Amino acid sequence: MTDVQTTVSGLIDDFAGDSADVAWLLCDRHPGGAVAFTVIGEGEGQSGPSVRDITYDELRELSERSARALAELGVGPGDRVATLMGKGVDLVAVLVGVWRLGAVYVPLFTAFGPQAIAARLTNSGAKVVVTDAGQRAKLLPGPDMPEQRSWTTVVAGGGAVGGEHDLAALQRSAASASLPSRPQGGTRPLVHMFTSGTTGAPKGVIHPVAHVAVWQSYLEHALHVTADDVYWCAADPGWAYGLYAGIIAPLAAGRRSVLVTGNFQPDTAWTVLTRLGVTNFTAAPTAYRALRASSGPPADVRLRCASSAGEPLTPEVSEWAQRALGVRVRDHFGQTELGMPLADAWHPDLSGPAKQSSMGRALPGWRLTVLDPVEGTPVGEGVQGRIAVDVAHSPLMTFTGYQGAGDAAEKFTPDRAHYLTGDLGRVDGDGDFFFASRDDDVILMAGYRIGPFDIESVLLQHPQVAECAAIGVPDEARGEVLEVYVVPRSGTTANTTGFAEELQQWVKQRYAAHAYPRAVHFTDALPKTPSGKIQRNVLRRQRTAAEQATQDRDMKAGT
């Protein structure tokens, strides 16, 4: 057994065993004086955003206060506690406090509106929601927020009114209360979250304590965060990647993690990268594209590792990063249900040669394969099919089904031997996987199977294209034809036939003559999920509606 495999086995023992104690594993076992988080921007200092270090001793004390406060409201093992909070000290203190009680955490993205918030609170059965003062208005009764609700609202930072509770006041009133004994066990629920809704309505996913092993392994092996690194995950903790890679996994490993308040902004990001001397950085491709479109990196950026997850990484990002940052961005693949099973890993025992557009190889504790879309049997090297997890040979796999009974049937083969990721791709002889498209995004044109990712990757190399999405549109002669939606870079004149034809030729010359877009639609923005993933299904519906409207007008004009 290799050192890496031994590490994974040890993590499974730690988090999946009957004696797994979350508060001890994530906080109390670490040296008290070690820094758990560096929080940027909760106030302004003389030289810019404030910088505050939170040690494990401080986190223990703050989280115990939060646990006592929540216990005052009757929160106990298995109860759901949600937060509608920005990145900061209060958030991490409440999180660890929730787990000290054996309660289950429900993350809410701060960009959500009342309808999305209400759906998640209702579907999770939340007992308490803790909110920042600036977010509390979203929880007030209204058209999308019910008057009668099962949860109690707690406000951090002041401003509680009516039946709401003030977090600081609760903490003071419960200061002398004793904490209940903590429940143990790796099968207990830890996080109750919801999928991003890329292809349908969000589904409830309940992660057990054992799921933390997936992410600590990812942190150490794929991201290769070491004790010497200054580590920053820029993803929002309202989603799985930001929650686990930015908060839970660093806590589990005892690694300092940087938290930056507010939304991702390129100018702030450059400041953080240089001021703190960040050496290990991970973010979604959209964050890298925002950095690429900004004024450019300062000379003193000194990254050792740069990683990306959340959506496929198009080649222009890595090409830019290699030139501008001196390090290529490595692509990693995961899902809310799974965690992170594939990565172009940084760990020296797992790192391989760079391959353009590769999603990487299966990480330790995982085995993936590619299945024939019809027969459901493994296909050969280089053959496109459905990317799937071999369940029996993936000891880090914890997902067994969604919150709703029966909802997970489509995610597994009939014999439940394989979990279907919903992605199409191929694997080469080295075990590197390559993404083609989502199952329902593939374009079938005149007998050719065209993955939108390939087309988008080519278009994004054009200097005047900021974002784009490719979809298939029904066509009587070809079955489907390829059309693209393009967001031009600022200052580009995109309302001319000439620019559309230029992009068509760009694809013909750089990808394939048969796979060029038959139509180019220019738009100011693309529809996205709250986590930033492009919703091609929405574009398809909009295109169908537009086509129907045109036909109706033509019919009316004809009569």
XYZ file of C-alpha atoms in Angstrom:
559
model
C 0.000 0.000 0.000
C 1.404 3.443 -0.965
C 1.703 6.364 1.440
C -1.208 8.064 -0.316
C -3.429 4.997 0.018
C -2.439 4.661 3.668
C -3.451 8.270 4.253
C -6.860 7.705 2.657
C -7.451 4.566 4.722
C -6.571 6.522 7.863
C -8.999 9.304 6.965
C -11.789 6.792 6.434
C -11.024 5.299 9.857
C -11.089 8.771 11.444
C -14.355 10.005 9.960
C -16.364 6.861 9.236
C -15.865 5.091 12.549
C -18.339 4.810 15.391
C -16.242 7.119 17.578
C -16.003 9.997 15.060
C -16.440 13.264 17.006
C -16.794 16.162 14.564
C -15.890 19.000 16.936
C -12.754 17.186 18.044
C -11.728 16.205 14.509
C -12.261 19.686 13.063
C -11.172 21.870 15.964
C -10.281 20.562 19.395
C -7.481 18.156 18.413
C -5.385 20.887 16.773
C -2.777 23.008 18.641
C -4.661 25.845 20.291
C -2.266 28.565 19.162
C -2.287 27.514 15.502
C -4.201 29.763 13.085
C -7.384 28.229 11.710
C -8.531 31.154 9.530
C -7.227 34.460 8.292
C -10.281 36.648 7.685
C -9.892 39.556 5.280
C -12.124 42.586 5.105
C -14.492 42.569 8.100
C -13.318 46.137 8.687
C -10.994 48.679 7.108
C -7.462 49.145 8.386
C -4.995 51.912 7.639
C -3.556 50.036 4.660
C -6.756 48.532 3.248
C -9.026 45.668 4.309
C -8.483 44.387 7.829
C -6.685 41.100 8.464
C -7.701 38.982 11.467
C -6.264 35.622 12.467
C -8.504 33.174 14.341
C -6.653 30.500 16.314
C -8.064 27.104 17.176
C -8.354 28.161 20.828
C -10.452 31.162 19.768
C -12.533 29.027 17.420
C -13.189 26.549 20.209
C -14.350 29.310 22.559
C -16.478 31.105 19.929
C -18.072 27.894 18.684
C -18.915 26.793 22.218
C -20.695 30.133 22.715
C -22.665 29.525 19.524
C -23.469 25.968 20.577
C -24.841 27.149 23.937
C -26.910 29.822 22.184
C -28.406 27.321 19.753
C -29.061 24.848 22.563
C -31.095 27.606 24.280
C -33.410 27.429 21.270
C -33.786 23.679 21.635
C -31.327 22.648 18.925
C -30.075 19.103 19.404
C -28.770 16.091 17.489
C -30.186 15.814 13.980
C -31.851 19.250 13.964
C -31.226 21.386 10.890
C -29.584 24.781 11.353
C -29.156 27.040 8.328
C -27.022 30.137 7.863
C -27.546 33.069 5.535
C -24.187 34.646 6.266
C -21.173 36.021 4.491
C -17.659 34.643 4.964
C -16.320 35.637 8.347
C -15.751 34.845 12.010
C -19.445 34.541 12.918
C -20.015 32.016 10.135
C -17.255 29.595 11.158
C -18.148 29.939 14.853
C -21.780 29.044 14.150
C -20.784 26.134 11.889
C -18.577 24.448 14.461
C -21.170 25.265 17.127
C -23.831 23.432 15.119
C -21.632 20.332 14.944
C -20.805 20.482 18.656
C -24.493 19.771 19.246
C -24.686 16.963 16.694
C -26.975 19.167 14.607
C -26.929 19.297 10.792
C -25.787 22.333 8.806
C -27.823 23.761 5.906
C -25.804 26.260 3.798
C -27.607 29.128 2.065
C -25.928 31.184 -0.661
C -26.134 34.893 0.210
C -27.044 35.800 -3.377
C -30.245 33.755 -3.112
C -33.571 35.548 -3.164
C -36.459 34.753 -0.782
C -37.967 32.039 -3.002
C -34.776 29.961 -3.160
C -34.161 30.482 0.553
C -37.702 29.479 1.545
C -37.551 26.324 -0.586
C -34.340 25.145 1.078
C -35.483 25.994 4.600
C -38.792 24.235 4.058
C -37.382 21.175 2.298
C -34.643 20.675 4.873
C -37.014 21.139 7.809
C -34.726 23.795 9.302
C -35.312 24.541 12.975
C -33.137 27.666 13.127
C -31.670 30.031 10.552
C -28.824 32.357 11.551
C -28.524 35.412 9.322
C -26.347 38.466 9.010
C -28.165 41.714 9.711
C -27.758 42.716 6.065
C -29.506 39.549 4.874
C -32.397 39.389 7.376
C -34.846 41.293 5.129
C -34.914 38.279 2.788
C -36.471 36.233 5.603
C -39.366 38.623 6.214
C -42.832 37.379 5.168
C -43.712 38.263 1.595
C -44.809 36.813 -1.740
C -41.972 34.251 -1.724
C -41.467 33.817 2.039
C -44.249 32.190 4.076
C -45.821 33.923 7.061
C -45.994 30.636 8.940
C -42.656 28.868 9.149
C -41.062 26.086 11.142
C -37.805 27.911 11.815
C -36.630 30.503 14.299
C -34.560 33.423 13.026
C -31.353 34.475 14.783
C -29.632 37.686 13.680
C -25.860 38.206 13.928
C -24.584 41.764 14.099
C -27.667 43.369 15.617
C -31.005 44.361 14.144
C -33.238 41.576 15.494
C -36.893 42.602 15.792
C -40.214 41.000 16.662
C -39.881 37.287 17.243
C -36.273 37.185 16.070
C -33.327 36.497 18.388
C -30.068 38.410 18.627
C -27.093 36.062 18.432
C -24.901 38.032 20.840
C -27.725 38.293 23.379
C -28.363 34.550 23.151
C -24.675 33.868 23.681
C -24.634 36.070 26.791
C -27.756 34.526 28.295
C -26.433 30.999 27.748
C -22.849 31.735 28.835
C -23.061 29.699 32.030
C -24.998 26.769 30.553
C -23.235 23.449 30.236
C -22.871 21.884 26.817
C -24.561 18.540 26.229
C -22.407 15.514 25.455
C -21.560 15.310 21.769
C -22.976 12.432 19.715
C -20.473 10.375 17.764
C -20.379 8.236 14.636
C -19.465 8.559 10.976
C -22.916 7.725 9.619
C -24.613 10.673 11.336
C -25.721 13.517 9.022
C -23.355 16.497 8.928
C -24.519 18.732 6.066
C -27.904 18.965 4.343
C -27.418 20.867 1.108
C -29.010 21.119 -2.315
C -27.709 20.633 -5.838
C -27.217 23.746 -7.943
C -30.095 22.968 -10.291
C -27.993 22.962 -13.459
C -30.357 20.603 -15.282
C -33.431 20.526 -13.061
C -34.910 21.433 -9.689
C -32.392 21.389 -6.818
C -32.337 18.091 -4.929
C -31.516 17.549 -1.271
C -28.199 15.826 -0.543
C -27.399 14.770 3.022
C -23.695 14.221 3.678
C -22.639 12.032 6.608
C -19.678 12.792 8.840
C -17.704 10.212 6.824
C -17.907 12.563 3.806
C -15.278 14.818 5.387
C -12.668 12.169 4.522
C -13.386 12.800 0.831
C -12.483 16.445 1.179
C -9.463 16.162 3.444
C -8.046 13.676 0.956
C -8.830 16.133 -1.851
C -7.165 19.000 0.034
C -3.984 17.033 0.674
C -3.706 15.106 -2.592
C -5.378 17.078 -5.383
C -4.773 20.611 -4.085
C -1.654 19.475 -2.174
C -2.103 22.047 0.574
C 0.872 21.698 2.906
C 1.716 23.191 6.295
C 3.945 25.740 4.543
C 1.242 26.998 2.175
C -0.812 30.156 2.411
C -4.052 28.676 1.125
C -7.083 30.476 -0.303
C -10.223 28.897 -1.726
C -12.162 31.736 -3.342
C -15.388 29.753 -3.833
C -18.446 30.739 -1.808
C -19.275 28.493 1.184
C -22.939 28.619 0.227
C -22.034 25.795 -2.181
C -20.348 22.446 -1.661
C -16.918 23.366 -3.041
C -16.526 26.555 -1.017
C -17.908 24.972 2.156
C -15.724 21.886 2.048
C -12.574 23.111 0.286
C -12.595 26.507 2.021
C -13.753 25.623 5.545
C -14.308 21.961 6.442
C -11.283 20.316 4.795
C -8.752 22.875 6.095
C -10.207 22.450 9.586
C -9.956 18.673 9.304
C -6.320 18.881 8.164
C -5.343 21.682 10.552
C -4.334 23.962 7.677
C -4.813 27.739 7.789
C -7.422 28.924 5.297
C -8.023 32.450 4.009
C -11.590 33.800 4.041
C -12.310 37.011 2.114
C -15.571 38.794 2.876
C -17.875 39.953 0.110
C -18.148 38.849 -3.493
C -15.129 37.941 -5.580
C -13.568 41.078 -7.071
C -10.393 40.976 -9.209
C -8.791 44.044 -7.609
C -9.375 42.669 -4.113
C -8.148 39.255 -5.214
C -4.852 40.642 -6.499
C -4.411 42.496 -3.203
C -5.049 39.353 -1.149
C -2.777 37.206 -3.310
C 0.129 39.609 -2.911
C -0.441 40.975 0.593
C -0.729 37.530 2.178
C 1.710 35.839 -0.188
C -0.837 33.202 -1.210
C 0.926 30.112 -2.559
C -2.018 27.757 -3.092
C -5.190 29.097 -4.735
C -8.355 27.462 -5.992
C -11.464 28.978 -7.575
C -14.057 28.455 -10.279
C -13.079 29.160 -13.909
C -15.267 32.294 -13.817
C -12.962 33.763 -11.138
C -9.888 33.109 -13.286
C -11.618 34.673 -16.283
C -12.387 37.752 -14.193
C -8.713 37.983 -13.214
C -7.696 37.509 -16.846
C -10.003 40.338 -17.939
C -8.687 42.703 -15.240
C -5.712 45.037 -15.375
C -3.264 42.184 -14.885
C -1.331 40.534 -12.063
C 1.176 42.412 -9.894
C 4.762 41.298 -10.226
C 4.890 39.762 -6.735
C 2.236 37.051 -7.127
C 3.973 33.837 -6.064
C 1.585 30.941 -6.518
C 2.892 27.391 -6.202
C -0.424 25.716 -7.083
C -3.518 26.980 -8.909
C -6.594 24.794 -9.236
C -10.090 25.062 -10.638
C -13.416 23.307 -10.083
C -17.139 23.870 -10.487
C -17.362 23.806 -14.275
C -15.105 22.614 -17.116
C -11.873 24.544 -17.452
C -11.409 25.923 -20.950
C -7.841 26.037 -22.324
C -7.460 29.797 -22.526
C -7.493 30.051 -18.725
C -4.492 27.774 -18.236
C -2.653 29.370 -21.149
C -3.143 32.811 -19.596
C -2.185 31.608 -16.101
C 1.037 30.016 -17.340
C 2.064 33.318 -18.911
C 0.764 35.716 -16.262
C 1.127 33.749 -13.031
C 3.937 31.356 -13.887
C 1.813 28.318 -13.071
C -0.855 26.489 -15.055
C -4.323 25.997 -13.617
C -5.156 22.336 -13.014
C -8.714 21.164 -13.541
C -10.605 19.181 -10.900
C -13.996 17.489 -11.186
C -16.625 16.971 -8.532
C -20.323 17.058 -7.742
C -22.446 17.978 -4.745
C -23.359 14.311 -4.410
C -19.836 12.913 -4.600
C -17.230 15.389 -3.489
C -14.129 15.374 -5.719
C -13.304 12.049 -7.409
C -11.175 13.293 -10.351
C -8.306 15.746 -10.462
C -5.215 16.820 -12.326
C -3.527 16.489 -8.949
C -0.660 18.529 -7.505
C 0.631 15.874 -5.103
C 4.005 14.688 -6.464
C 3.003 11.015 -6.176
C -0.118 11.661 -8.288
C 0.960 14.411 -10.656
C 1.209 13.548 -14.341
C 2.131 15.368 -17.558
C -0.115 18.256 -18.552
C -2.842 17.319 -21.013
C -5.009 20.039 -22.476
C -8.655 19.834 -21.368
C -8.026 16.835 -19.109
C -10.202 16.535 -16.005
C -7.422 14.480 -14.465
C -7.331 10.978 -13.072
C -9.276 9.192 -10.362
C -8.034 10.246 -6.947
C -7.129 7.660 -4.285
C -10.282 6.099 -2.880
C -12.106 6.356 -6.217
C -12.453 4.318 -9.392
C -14.178 5.776 -12.450
C -14.961 4.363 -15.859
C -16.771 5.244 -19.088
C -19.923 3.307 -19.990
C -21.661 2.802 -23.321
C -24.746 5.094 -23.292
C -27.011 2.290 -24.537
C -25.504 -0.987 -23.317
C -24.205 0.320 -20.004
C -20.957 -1.638 -20.359
C -17.414 -0.186 -20.173
C -16.087 1.156 -23.480
C -12.518 1.204 -24.784
C -9.868 3.882 -24.498
C -10.763 7.090 -26.288
C -14.406 6.099 -26.855
C -16.966 8.634 -25.691
C -19.575 7.472 -23.210
C -21.076 8.144 -19.805
C -18.582 8.917 -17.038
C -19.458 6.756 -14.031
C -18.179 5.849 -10.570
C -17.480 2.187 -9.847
C -19.255 2.060 -6.490
C -17.790 -1.188 -5.129
C -14.218 0.013 -5.722
C -14.696 3.571 -4.415
C -14.379 3.452 -0.607
C -14.754 7.243 -0.369
C -18.217 7.098 -1.967
C -20.856 8.134 0.603
C -23.830 9.117 -1.590
C -26.675 6.595 -1.640
C -29.647 8.733 -2.609
C -31.324 12.120 -2.496
C -33.548 13.386 0.273
C -36.690 12.387 -1.663
C -37.321 8.664 -1.924
C -36.743 7.360 -5.436
C -35.127 10.535 -6.752
C -31.705 8.870 -7.058
C -32.791 6.000 -9.326
C -31.631 7.857 -12.437
C -28.174 8.383 -10.904
C -27.364 4.663 -10.673
C -27.335 1.789 -13.106
C -30.134 -0.748 -12.428
C -27.755 -2.992 -10.466
C -26.417 0.083 -8.557
C -22.903 -0.994 -9.492
C -22.210 2.409 -11.073
C -23.134 5.959 -10.181
C -23.801 8.008 -13.331
C -22.325 11.489 -13.147
C -24.540 12.789 -15.962
C -21.448 13.778 -17.955
C -20.204 12.436 -21.254
C -16.502 12.009 -21.849
C -13.663 9.625 -22.589
C -10.643 8.158 -20.841
C -7.215 7.564 -22.369
C -4.669 4.850 -21.733
C -3.085 6.769 -18.835
C -6.398 7.006 -17.001
C -6.925 10.688 -17.807
C -10.556 11.672 -18.302
C -11.759 14.266 -20.797
C -15.106 16.053 -20.556
C -17.366 16.295 -23.617
C -20.731 17.545 -22.341
C -23.578 16.958 -19.995
C -25.751 14.022 -21.073
C -28.521 16.323 -22.230
C -26.213 18.962 -23.751
C -24.697 16.798 -26.497
C -25.558 18.020 -29.998
C -26.419 15.429 -32.660
C -25.994 17.048 -36.078
C -26.235 15.018 -39.274
C -24.900 11.936 -37.496
C -22.081 13.792 -35.717
C -21.956 14.013 -31.924
C -20.686 17.461 -30.948
C -19.849 18.416 -27.380
C -20.603 22.061 -26.572
C -17.485 22.264 -24.412
C -15.243 21.749 -27.459
C -16.932 24.565 -29.376
C -16.926 26.897 -26.396
C -13.242 26.206 -25.714
C -12.366 27.299 -29.257
C -14.543 30.412 -29.180
C -13.129 31.523 -25.829
C -9.693 31.687 -27.419
C -10.960 34.542 -29.601
C -9.709 37.821 -28.085
C -13.132 39.495 -28.385
C -15.199 36.742 -26.716
C -15.780 37.058 -22.957
C -18.214 34.169 -22.483
C -20.157 31.795 -24.700
C -22.466 28.789 -24.724
C -23.227 26.275 -27.484
C -26.586 24.521 -27.857
C -28.350 22.254 -30.315
C -31.442 23.561 -32.119
C -33.924 21.237 -33.909
C -33.491 21.148 -37.681
C -35.532 19.145 -40.207
C -32.598 18.324 -42.456
C -29.847 17.618 -39.913
C -31.774 16.659 -36.781
C -30.044 19.453 -34.887
C -27.796 22.346 -35.787
C -25.240 24.064 -33.613
C -25.887 27.632 -32.477
C -23.911 29.725 -30.031
C -24.645 32.584 -27.657
C -21.729 34.969 -27.241
C -21.023 37.689 -24.681
C -18.514 40.010 -26.413
C -15.743 41.707 -24.522
C -16.387 45.276 -23.466
C -15.928 47.668 -26.365
C -16.496 45.050 -29.049
C -18.970 45.870 -31.785
C -20.957 42.689 -31.987
C -24.101 43.706 -33.841
C -22.655 43.137 -37.270
C -22.887 40.181 -39.570
C -19.166 40.447 -40.094
C -18.288 39.557 -36.511
C -20.638 36.564 -36.539
C -19.043 35.287 -39.727
C -15.591 35.825 -38.227
C -16.501 33.597 -35.275
C -17.913 30.930 -37.595
C -14.657 30.878 -39.542
C -12.719 30.812 -36.273
C -14.429 27.536 -35.300
C -14.086 26.064 -38.795
C -10.361 26.721 -38.917
C -9.510 25.766 -35.348
C -11.900 22.892 -34.656
C -13.753 21.326 -37.593
C -15.397 22.485 -40.793
C -18.605 20.550 -40.123
C -19.007 21.726 -36.524
C -19.186 25.477 -36.927
C -22.157 27.392 -35.429
C -24.933 27.921 -37.941
C -26.078 30.973 -36.011
C -24.357 33.342 -33.584
C -26.509 35.209 -31.063
C -24.954 38.123 -29.194
C -26.100 38.781 -25.649
C -25.107 40.849 -22.631
C -25.190 37.865 -20.248
C -25.752 34.119 -20.153
C -28.271 32.435 -17.838
C -26.482 30.813 -14.922
C -27.238 28.977 -11.738
C -26.513 30.926 -8.533
C -23.193 29.065 -8.345
C -22.183 30.426 -11.770
C -22.738 27.407 -14.037
C -24.118 28.174 -17.493
C -27.678 26.860 -17.970
C -27.743 25.623 -21.549
C -31.160 24.109 -20.887
C -32.511 27.631 -20.300
C -30.976 28.822 -23.573
C -32.602 25.898 -25.383
C -36.010 26.787 -23.938
C -35.542 30.450 -24.823
C -34.505 29.530 -28.364
C -37.536 27.256 -28.777
C -39.858 29.981 -27.482
C -38.323 32.527 -29.862
C -38.734 30.139 -32.805
C -42.362 29.495 -31.881
C -43.032 33.225 -31.608
C -41.551 33.744 -35.084
C -43.730 30.988 -36.537
C -46.822 32.467 -34.885
C -46.058 35.903 -36.348
C -45.459 34.430 -39.797
C -48.721 32.477 -39.611
C -50.634 35.529 -38.506
C -49.064 37.616 -41.270
C -50.002 34.927 -43.804
C -53.617 35.025 -42.802
